[in-house]
PDB file of C-alpha atoms in Angstrom:
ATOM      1  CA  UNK A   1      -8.023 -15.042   1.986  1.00  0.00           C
ATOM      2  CA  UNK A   2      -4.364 -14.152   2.196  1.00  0.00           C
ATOM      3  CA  UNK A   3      -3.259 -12.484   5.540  1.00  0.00           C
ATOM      4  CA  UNK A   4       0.269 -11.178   7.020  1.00  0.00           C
ATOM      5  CA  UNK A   5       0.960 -10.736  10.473  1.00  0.00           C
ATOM      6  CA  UNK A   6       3.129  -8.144  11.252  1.00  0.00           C
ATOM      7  CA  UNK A   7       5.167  -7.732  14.878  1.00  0.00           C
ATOM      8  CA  UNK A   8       5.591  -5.944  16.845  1.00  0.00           C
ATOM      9  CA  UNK A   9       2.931  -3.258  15.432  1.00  0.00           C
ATOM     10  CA  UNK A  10       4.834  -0.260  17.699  1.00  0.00           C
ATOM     11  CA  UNK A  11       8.247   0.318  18.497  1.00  0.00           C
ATOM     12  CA  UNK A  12      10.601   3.071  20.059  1.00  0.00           C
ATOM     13  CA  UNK A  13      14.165   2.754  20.206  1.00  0.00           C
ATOM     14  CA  UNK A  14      17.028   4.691  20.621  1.00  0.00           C
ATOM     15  CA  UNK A  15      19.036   6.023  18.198  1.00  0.00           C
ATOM     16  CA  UNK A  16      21.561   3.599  17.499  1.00  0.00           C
ATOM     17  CA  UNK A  17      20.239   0.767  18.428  1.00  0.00           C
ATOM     18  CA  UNK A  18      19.132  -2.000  15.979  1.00  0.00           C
ATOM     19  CA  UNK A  19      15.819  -3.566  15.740  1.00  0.00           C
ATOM     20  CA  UNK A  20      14.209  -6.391  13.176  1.00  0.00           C
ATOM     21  CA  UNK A  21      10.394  -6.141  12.196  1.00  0.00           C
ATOM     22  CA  UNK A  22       8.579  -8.970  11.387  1.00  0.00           C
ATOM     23  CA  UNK A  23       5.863 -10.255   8.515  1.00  0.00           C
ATOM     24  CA  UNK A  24       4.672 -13.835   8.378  1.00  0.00           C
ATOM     25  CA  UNK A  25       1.533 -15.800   6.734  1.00  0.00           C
ATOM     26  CA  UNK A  26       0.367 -19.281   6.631  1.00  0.00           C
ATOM     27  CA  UNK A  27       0.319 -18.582   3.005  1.00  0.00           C
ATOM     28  CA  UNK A  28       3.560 -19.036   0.224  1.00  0.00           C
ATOM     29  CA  UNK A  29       3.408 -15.577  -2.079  1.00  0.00           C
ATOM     30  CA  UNK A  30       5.434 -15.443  -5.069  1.00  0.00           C
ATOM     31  CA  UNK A  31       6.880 -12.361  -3.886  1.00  0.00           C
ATOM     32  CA  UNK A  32       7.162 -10.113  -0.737  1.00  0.00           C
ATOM     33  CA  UNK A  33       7.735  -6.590  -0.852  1.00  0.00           C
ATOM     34  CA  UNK A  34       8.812  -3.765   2.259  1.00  0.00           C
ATOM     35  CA  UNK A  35       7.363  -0.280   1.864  1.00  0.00           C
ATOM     36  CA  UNK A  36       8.132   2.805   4.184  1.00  0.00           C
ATOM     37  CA  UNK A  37       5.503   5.418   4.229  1.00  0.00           C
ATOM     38  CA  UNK A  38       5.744   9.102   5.730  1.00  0.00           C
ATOM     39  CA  UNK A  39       3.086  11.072   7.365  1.00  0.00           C
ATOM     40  CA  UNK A  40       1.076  12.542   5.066  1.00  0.00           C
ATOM     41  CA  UNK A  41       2.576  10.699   2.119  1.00  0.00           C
ATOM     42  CA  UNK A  42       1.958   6.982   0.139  1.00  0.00           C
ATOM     43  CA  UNK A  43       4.440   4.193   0.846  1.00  0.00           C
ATOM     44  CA  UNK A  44       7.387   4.107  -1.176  1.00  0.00           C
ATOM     45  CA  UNK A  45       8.898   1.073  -1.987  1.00  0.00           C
ATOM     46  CA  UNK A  46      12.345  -0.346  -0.314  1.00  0.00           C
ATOM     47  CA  UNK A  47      12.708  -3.904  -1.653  1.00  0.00           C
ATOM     48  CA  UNK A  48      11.599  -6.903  -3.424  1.00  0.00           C
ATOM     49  CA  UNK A  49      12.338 -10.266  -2.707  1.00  0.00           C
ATOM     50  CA  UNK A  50      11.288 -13.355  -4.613  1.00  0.00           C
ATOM     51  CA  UNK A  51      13.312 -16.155  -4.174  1.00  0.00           C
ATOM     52  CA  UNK A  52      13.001 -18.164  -0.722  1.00  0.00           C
ATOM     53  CA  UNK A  53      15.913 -17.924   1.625  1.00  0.00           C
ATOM     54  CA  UNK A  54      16.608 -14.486  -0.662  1.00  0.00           C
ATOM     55  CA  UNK A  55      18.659 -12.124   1.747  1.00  0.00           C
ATOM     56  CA  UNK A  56      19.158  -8.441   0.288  1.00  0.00           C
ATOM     57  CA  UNK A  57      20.493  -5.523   1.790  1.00  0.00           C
ATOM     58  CA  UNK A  58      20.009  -1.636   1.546  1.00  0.00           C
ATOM     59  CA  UNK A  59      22.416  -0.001   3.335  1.00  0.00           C
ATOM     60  CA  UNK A  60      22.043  -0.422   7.169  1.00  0.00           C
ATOM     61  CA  UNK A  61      18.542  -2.497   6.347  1.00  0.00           C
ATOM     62  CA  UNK A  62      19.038  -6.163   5.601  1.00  0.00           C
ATOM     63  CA  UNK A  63      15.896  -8.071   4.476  1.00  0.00           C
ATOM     64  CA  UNK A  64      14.855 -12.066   4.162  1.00  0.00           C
ATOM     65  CA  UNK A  65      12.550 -13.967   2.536  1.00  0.00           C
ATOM     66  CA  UNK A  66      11.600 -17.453   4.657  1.00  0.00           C
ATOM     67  CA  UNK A  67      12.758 -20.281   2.790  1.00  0.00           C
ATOM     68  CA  UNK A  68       9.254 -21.381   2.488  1.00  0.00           C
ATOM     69  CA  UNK A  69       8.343 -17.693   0.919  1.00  0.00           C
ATOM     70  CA  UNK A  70       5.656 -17.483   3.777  1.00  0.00           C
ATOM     71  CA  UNK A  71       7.117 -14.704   6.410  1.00  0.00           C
ATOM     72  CA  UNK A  72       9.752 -12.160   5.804  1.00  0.00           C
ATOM     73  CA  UNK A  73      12.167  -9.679   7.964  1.00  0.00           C
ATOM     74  CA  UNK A  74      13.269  -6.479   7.920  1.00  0.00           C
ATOM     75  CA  UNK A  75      16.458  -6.141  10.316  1.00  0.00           C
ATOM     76  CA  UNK A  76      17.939  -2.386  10.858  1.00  0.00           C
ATOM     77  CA  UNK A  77      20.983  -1.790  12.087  1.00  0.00           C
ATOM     78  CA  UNK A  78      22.190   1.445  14.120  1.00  0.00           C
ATOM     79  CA  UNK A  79      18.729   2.930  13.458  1.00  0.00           C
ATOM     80  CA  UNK A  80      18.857   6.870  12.522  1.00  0.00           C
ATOM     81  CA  UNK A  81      15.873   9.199  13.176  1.00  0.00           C
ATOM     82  CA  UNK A  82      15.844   9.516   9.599  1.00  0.00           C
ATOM     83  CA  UNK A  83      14.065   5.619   9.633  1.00  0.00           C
ATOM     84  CA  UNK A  84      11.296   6.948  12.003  1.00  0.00           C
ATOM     85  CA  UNK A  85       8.138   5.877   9.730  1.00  0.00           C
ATOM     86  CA  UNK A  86       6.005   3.014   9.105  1.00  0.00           C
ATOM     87  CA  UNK A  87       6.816  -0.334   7.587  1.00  0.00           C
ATOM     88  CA  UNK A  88       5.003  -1.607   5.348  1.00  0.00           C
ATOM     89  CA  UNK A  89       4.558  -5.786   3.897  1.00  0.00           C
ATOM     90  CA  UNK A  90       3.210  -6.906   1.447  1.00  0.00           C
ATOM     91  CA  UNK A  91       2.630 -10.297  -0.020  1.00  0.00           C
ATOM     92  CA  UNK A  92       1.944 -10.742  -3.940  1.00  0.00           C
ATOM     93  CA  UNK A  93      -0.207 -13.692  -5.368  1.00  0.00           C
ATOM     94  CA  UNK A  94      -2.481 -14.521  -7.976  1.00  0.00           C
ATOM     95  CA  UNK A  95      -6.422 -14.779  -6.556  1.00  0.00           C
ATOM     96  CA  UNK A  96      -8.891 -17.679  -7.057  1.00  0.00           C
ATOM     97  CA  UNK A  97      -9.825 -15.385 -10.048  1.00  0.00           C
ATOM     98  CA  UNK A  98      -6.126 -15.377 -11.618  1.00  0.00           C
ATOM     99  CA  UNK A  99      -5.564 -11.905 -10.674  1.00  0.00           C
ATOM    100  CA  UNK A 100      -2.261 -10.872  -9.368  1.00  0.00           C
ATOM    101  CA  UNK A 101      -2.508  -9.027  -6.037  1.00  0.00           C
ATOM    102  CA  UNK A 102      -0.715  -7.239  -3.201  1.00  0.00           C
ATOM    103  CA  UNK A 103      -2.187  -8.430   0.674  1.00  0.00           C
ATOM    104  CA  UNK A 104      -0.965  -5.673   2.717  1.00  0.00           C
ATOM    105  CA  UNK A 105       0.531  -6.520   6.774  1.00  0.00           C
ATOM    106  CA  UNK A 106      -1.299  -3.667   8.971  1.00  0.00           C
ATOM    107  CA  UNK A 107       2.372  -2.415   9.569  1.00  0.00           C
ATOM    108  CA  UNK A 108       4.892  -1.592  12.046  1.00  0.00           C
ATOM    109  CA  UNK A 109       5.394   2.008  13.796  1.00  0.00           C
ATOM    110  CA  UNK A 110       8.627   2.731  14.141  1.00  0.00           C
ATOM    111  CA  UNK A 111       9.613   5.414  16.029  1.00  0.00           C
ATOM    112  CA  UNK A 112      13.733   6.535  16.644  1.00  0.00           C
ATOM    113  CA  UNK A 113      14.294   9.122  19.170  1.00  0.00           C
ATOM    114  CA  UNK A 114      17.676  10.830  19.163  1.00  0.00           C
TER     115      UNK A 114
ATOM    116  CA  UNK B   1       9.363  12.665 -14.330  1.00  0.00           C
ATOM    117  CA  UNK B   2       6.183  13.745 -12.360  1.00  0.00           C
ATOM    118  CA  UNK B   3       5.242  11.095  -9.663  1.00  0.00           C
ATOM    119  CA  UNK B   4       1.720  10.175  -8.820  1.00  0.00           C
ATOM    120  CA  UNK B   5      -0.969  13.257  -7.453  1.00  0.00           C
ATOM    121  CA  UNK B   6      -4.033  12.582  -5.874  1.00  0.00           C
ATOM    122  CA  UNK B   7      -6.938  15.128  -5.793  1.00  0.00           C
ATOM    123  CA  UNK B   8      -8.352  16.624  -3.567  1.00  0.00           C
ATOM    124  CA  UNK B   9      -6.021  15.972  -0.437  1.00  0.00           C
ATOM    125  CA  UNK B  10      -8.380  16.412   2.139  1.00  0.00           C
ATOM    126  CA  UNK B  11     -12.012  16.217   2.064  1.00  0.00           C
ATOM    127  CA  UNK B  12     -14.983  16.572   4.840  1.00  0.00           C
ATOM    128  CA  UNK B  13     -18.262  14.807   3.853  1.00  0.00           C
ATOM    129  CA  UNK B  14     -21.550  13.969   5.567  1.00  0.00           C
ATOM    130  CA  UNK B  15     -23.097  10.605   5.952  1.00  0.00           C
ATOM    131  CA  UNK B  16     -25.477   9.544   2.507  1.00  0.00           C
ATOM    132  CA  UNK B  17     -23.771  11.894   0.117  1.00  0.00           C
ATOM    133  CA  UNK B  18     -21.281  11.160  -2.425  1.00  0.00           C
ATOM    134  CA  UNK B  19     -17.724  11.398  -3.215  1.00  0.00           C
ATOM    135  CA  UNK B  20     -15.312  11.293  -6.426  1.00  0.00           C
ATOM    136  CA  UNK B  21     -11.553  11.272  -5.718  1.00  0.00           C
ATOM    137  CA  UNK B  22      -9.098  11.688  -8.735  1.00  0.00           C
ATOM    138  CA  UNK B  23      -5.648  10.023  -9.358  1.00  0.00           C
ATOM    139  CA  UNK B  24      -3.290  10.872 -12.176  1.00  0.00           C
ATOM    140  CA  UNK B  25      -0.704   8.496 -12.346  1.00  0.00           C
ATOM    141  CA  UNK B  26       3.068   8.312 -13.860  1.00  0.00           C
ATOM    142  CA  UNK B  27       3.265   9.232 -17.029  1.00  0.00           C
ATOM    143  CA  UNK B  28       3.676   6.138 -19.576  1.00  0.00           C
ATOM    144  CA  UNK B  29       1.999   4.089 -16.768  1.00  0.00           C
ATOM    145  CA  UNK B  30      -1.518   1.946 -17.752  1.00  0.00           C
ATOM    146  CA  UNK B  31      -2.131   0.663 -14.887  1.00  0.00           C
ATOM    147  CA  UNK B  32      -3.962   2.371 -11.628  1.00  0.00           C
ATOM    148  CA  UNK B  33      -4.819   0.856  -8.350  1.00  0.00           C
ATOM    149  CA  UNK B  34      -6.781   1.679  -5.420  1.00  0.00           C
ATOM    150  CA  UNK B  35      -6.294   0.912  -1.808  1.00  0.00           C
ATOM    151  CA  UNK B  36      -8.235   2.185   1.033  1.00  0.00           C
ATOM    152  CA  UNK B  37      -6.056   2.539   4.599  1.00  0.00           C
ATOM    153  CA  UNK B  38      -7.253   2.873   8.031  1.00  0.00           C
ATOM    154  CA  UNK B  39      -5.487   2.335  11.103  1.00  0.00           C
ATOM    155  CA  UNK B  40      -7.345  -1.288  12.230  1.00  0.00           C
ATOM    156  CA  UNK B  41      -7.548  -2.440   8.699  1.00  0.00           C
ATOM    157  CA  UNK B  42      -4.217  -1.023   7.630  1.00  0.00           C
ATOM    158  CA  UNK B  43      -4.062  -1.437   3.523  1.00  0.00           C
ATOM    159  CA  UNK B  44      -6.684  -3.121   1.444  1.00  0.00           C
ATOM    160  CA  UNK B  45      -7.380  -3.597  -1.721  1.00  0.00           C
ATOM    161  CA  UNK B  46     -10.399  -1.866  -3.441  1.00  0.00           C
ATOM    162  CA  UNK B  47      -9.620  -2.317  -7.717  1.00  0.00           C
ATOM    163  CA  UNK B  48      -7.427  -1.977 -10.079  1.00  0.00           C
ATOM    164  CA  UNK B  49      -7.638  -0.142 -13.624  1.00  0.00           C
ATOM    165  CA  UNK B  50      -6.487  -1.283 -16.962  1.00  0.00           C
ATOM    166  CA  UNK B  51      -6.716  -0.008 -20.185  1.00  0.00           C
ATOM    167  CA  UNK B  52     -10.102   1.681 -19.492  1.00  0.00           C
ATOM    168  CA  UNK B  53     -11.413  -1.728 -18.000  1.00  0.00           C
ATOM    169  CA  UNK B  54     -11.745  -3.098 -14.022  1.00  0.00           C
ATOM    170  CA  UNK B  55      -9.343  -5.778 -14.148  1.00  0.00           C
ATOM    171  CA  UNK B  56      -9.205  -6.767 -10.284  1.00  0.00           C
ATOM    172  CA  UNK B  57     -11.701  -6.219  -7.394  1.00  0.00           C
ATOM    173  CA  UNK B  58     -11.492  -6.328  -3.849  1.00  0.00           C
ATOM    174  CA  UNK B  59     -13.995  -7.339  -1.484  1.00  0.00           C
ATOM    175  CA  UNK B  60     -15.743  -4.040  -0.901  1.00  0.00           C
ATOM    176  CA  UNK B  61     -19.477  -3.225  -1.388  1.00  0.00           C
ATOM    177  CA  UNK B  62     -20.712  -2.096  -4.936  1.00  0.00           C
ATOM    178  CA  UNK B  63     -20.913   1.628  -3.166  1.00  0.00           C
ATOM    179  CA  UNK B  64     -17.428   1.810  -4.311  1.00  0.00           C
ATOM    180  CA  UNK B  65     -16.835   2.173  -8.139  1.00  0.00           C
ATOM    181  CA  UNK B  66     -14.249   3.295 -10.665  1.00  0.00           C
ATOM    182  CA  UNK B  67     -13.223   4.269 -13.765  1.00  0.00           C
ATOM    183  CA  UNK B  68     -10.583   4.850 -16.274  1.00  0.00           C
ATOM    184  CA  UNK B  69     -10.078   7.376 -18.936  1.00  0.00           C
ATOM    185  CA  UNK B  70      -8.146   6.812 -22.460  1.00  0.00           C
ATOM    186  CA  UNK B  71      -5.241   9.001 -20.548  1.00  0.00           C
ATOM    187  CA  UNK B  72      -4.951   6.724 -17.876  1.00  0.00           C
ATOM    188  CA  UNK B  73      -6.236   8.685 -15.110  1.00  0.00           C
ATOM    189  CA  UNK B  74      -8.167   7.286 -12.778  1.00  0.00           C
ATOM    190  CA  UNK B  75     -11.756   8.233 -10.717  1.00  0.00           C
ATOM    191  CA  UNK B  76     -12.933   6.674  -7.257  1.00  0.00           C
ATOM    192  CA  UNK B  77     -16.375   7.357  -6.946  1.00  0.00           C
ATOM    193  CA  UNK B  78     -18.060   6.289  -3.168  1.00  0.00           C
ATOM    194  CA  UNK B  79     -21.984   6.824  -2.864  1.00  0.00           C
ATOM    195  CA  UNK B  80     -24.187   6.954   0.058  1.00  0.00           C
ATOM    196  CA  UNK B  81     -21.127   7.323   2.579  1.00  0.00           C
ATOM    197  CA  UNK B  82     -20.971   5.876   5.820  1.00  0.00           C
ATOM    198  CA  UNK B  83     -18.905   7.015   8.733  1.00  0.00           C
ATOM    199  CA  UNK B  84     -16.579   4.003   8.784  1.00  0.00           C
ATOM    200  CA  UNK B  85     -15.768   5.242   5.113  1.00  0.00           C
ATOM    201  CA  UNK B  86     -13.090   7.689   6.660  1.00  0.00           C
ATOM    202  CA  UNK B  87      -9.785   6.799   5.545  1.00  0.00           C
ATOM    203  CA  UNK B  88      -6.817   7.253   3.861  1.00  0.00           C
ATOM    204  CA  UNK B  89      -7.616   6.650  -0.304  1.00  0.00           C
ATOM    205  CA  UNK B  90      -4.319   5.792  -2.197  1.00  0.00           C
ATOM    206  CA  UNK B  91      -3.830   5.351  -6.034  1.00  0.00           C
ATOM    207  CA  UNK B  92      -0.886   3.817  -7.343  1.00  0.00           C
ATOM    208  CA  UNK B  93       0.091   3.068 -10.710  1.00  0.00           C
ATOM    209  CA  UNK B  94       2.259   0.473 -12.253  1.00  0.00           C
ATOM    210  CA  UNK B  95       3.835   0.441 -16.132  1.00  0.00           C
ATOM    211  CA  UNK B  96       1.759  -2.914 -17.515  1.00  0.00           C
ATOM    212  CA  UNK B  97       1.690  -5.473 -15.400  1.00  0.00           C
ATOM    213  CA  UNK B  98       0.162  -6.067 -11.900  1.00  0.00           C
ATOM    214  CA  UNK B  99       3.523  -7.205 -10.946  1.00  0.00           C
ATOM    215  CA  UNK B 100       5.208  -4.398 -11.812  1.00  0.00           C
ATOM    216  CA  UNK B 101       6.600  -2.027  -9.482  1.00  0.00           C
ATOM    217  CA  UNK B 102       3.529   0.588  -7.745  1.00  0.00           C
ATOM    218  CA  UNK B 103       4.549   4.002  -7.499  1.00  0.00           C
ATOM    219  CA  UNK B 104       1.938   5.400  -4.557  1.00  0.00           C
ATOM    220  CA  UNK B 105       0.668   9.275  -4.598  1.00  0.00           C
ATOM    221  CA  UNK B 106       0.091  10.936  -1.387  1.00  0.00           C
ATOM    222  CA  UNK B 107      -3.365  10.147  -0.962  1.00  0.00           C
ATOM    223  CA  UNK B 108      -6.984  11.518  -0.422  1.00  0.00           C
ATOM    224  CA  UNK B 109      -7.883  12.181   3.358  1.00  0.00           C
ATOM    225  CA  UNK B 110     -11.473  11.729   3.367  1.00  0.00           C
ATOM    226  CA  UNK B 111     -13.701  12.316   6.802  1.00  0.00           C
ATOM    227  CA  UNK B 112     -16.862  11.270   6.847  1.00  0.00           C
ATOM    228  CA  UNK B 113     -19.125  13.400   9.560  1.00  0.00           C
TER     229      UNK B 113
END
């Protein structure tokens, strides 16, 4: 069974201020993707990254894929209380069974007070 | 282009009975998927639709089941509930592929009493 690891599972900054969440796994995926989801609503997608050492960035949020493609970051910079949410990885692989699947990290509250 | 809905939104059930939950998904999109959350879980997995036809499982007991209709909507069905059944129910769907991009709905709040 595939697992991620995400740290820290809270966090409360100031506005401003920059933080980096993190995802990791004993086990290589073929891809890793970052998700944001709302109260009340289903995560929405931010990123994909496939290739390791694969850096990518999305405005203010910059996001790597371990060289190894086993743990992944999510790095925010001058966080806005629009970014209050929670973050989302998720790992895809192919099962025992050859089906491709997503293994969803338990997430990381973020919460930016102005 | 309409995104993903999810019916009902909220729903209050009592242990032993029965629930369907519905998901329509993007239009042009095959492929449906269904993830239970909860907050010391987070995410998993339950199955994912295809072309009328279960083409990935989770690990989750056969009290869970689906289905798939020739328009691509989708039906969760959970019998005999139990009270750690409460959670968040997600659908997404995806074009084709299980690697293709999922486009999440809202979600189904159920609450089992």
């Amino acid at each position: 069974t595939q697992l991620l690891e995400q740290s820290p599972q809270f966090l409360s900054i100031q506005e401003g201020e920059n933080l980096t969440v993190y995802c990791n796994s004993s086990s290589v995926f073929s891809s890793l993707q970052w998700y944001r989801q709302e109260p009340g609503e289903g995560p929405v997608l931010l990123v994909t990254v496939v290739t390791g050492g694969e850096v990518k960035k999305l405005k203010r949020l910059t996001f790597q894929f371990g060289d190894a493609r086993k743990d992944s970051s999510l790095h925010i910079t001058a966080a806005q209380t629009g970014d209050t949410g929670l973050y989302l990885c998720a790992g895809g692989g192919y099962s025992g069974a050859g089906s491709y699947q997503l293994t969803f990290g338990k997430g990381t509250k973020l919460s930016v007070i102005p | 282009k309409a995104g993903v809905t999810q019916t009902p939104r909220y729903l209050i059930k009592t242990r032993g009975q029965q629930v369907t939950l519905s998901c329509s998904p993007i239009s042009g999109h095959r492929s449906v998927s269904w993830y239970q959350q909860t907050p010391g879980q987070g995410l998993q997995f339950l199955f994912e639709y295809f072309s009328e036809t279960q083409r990935n499982k989770g690990n989750f007991p056969g009290r869970f089941s689906g289905r798939q209709f020739s328009n691509s909507r989708s039906e969760m069905n959970v019998s005999t509930l139990e009270l750690g059944d409460s959670a968040l129910y997600l659908c997404a769907s995806s074009l084709v592929e299980s690697t293709d991009t999922q486009y999440f709905g809202p979600g189904t709040r159920l609450t089992v009493l």
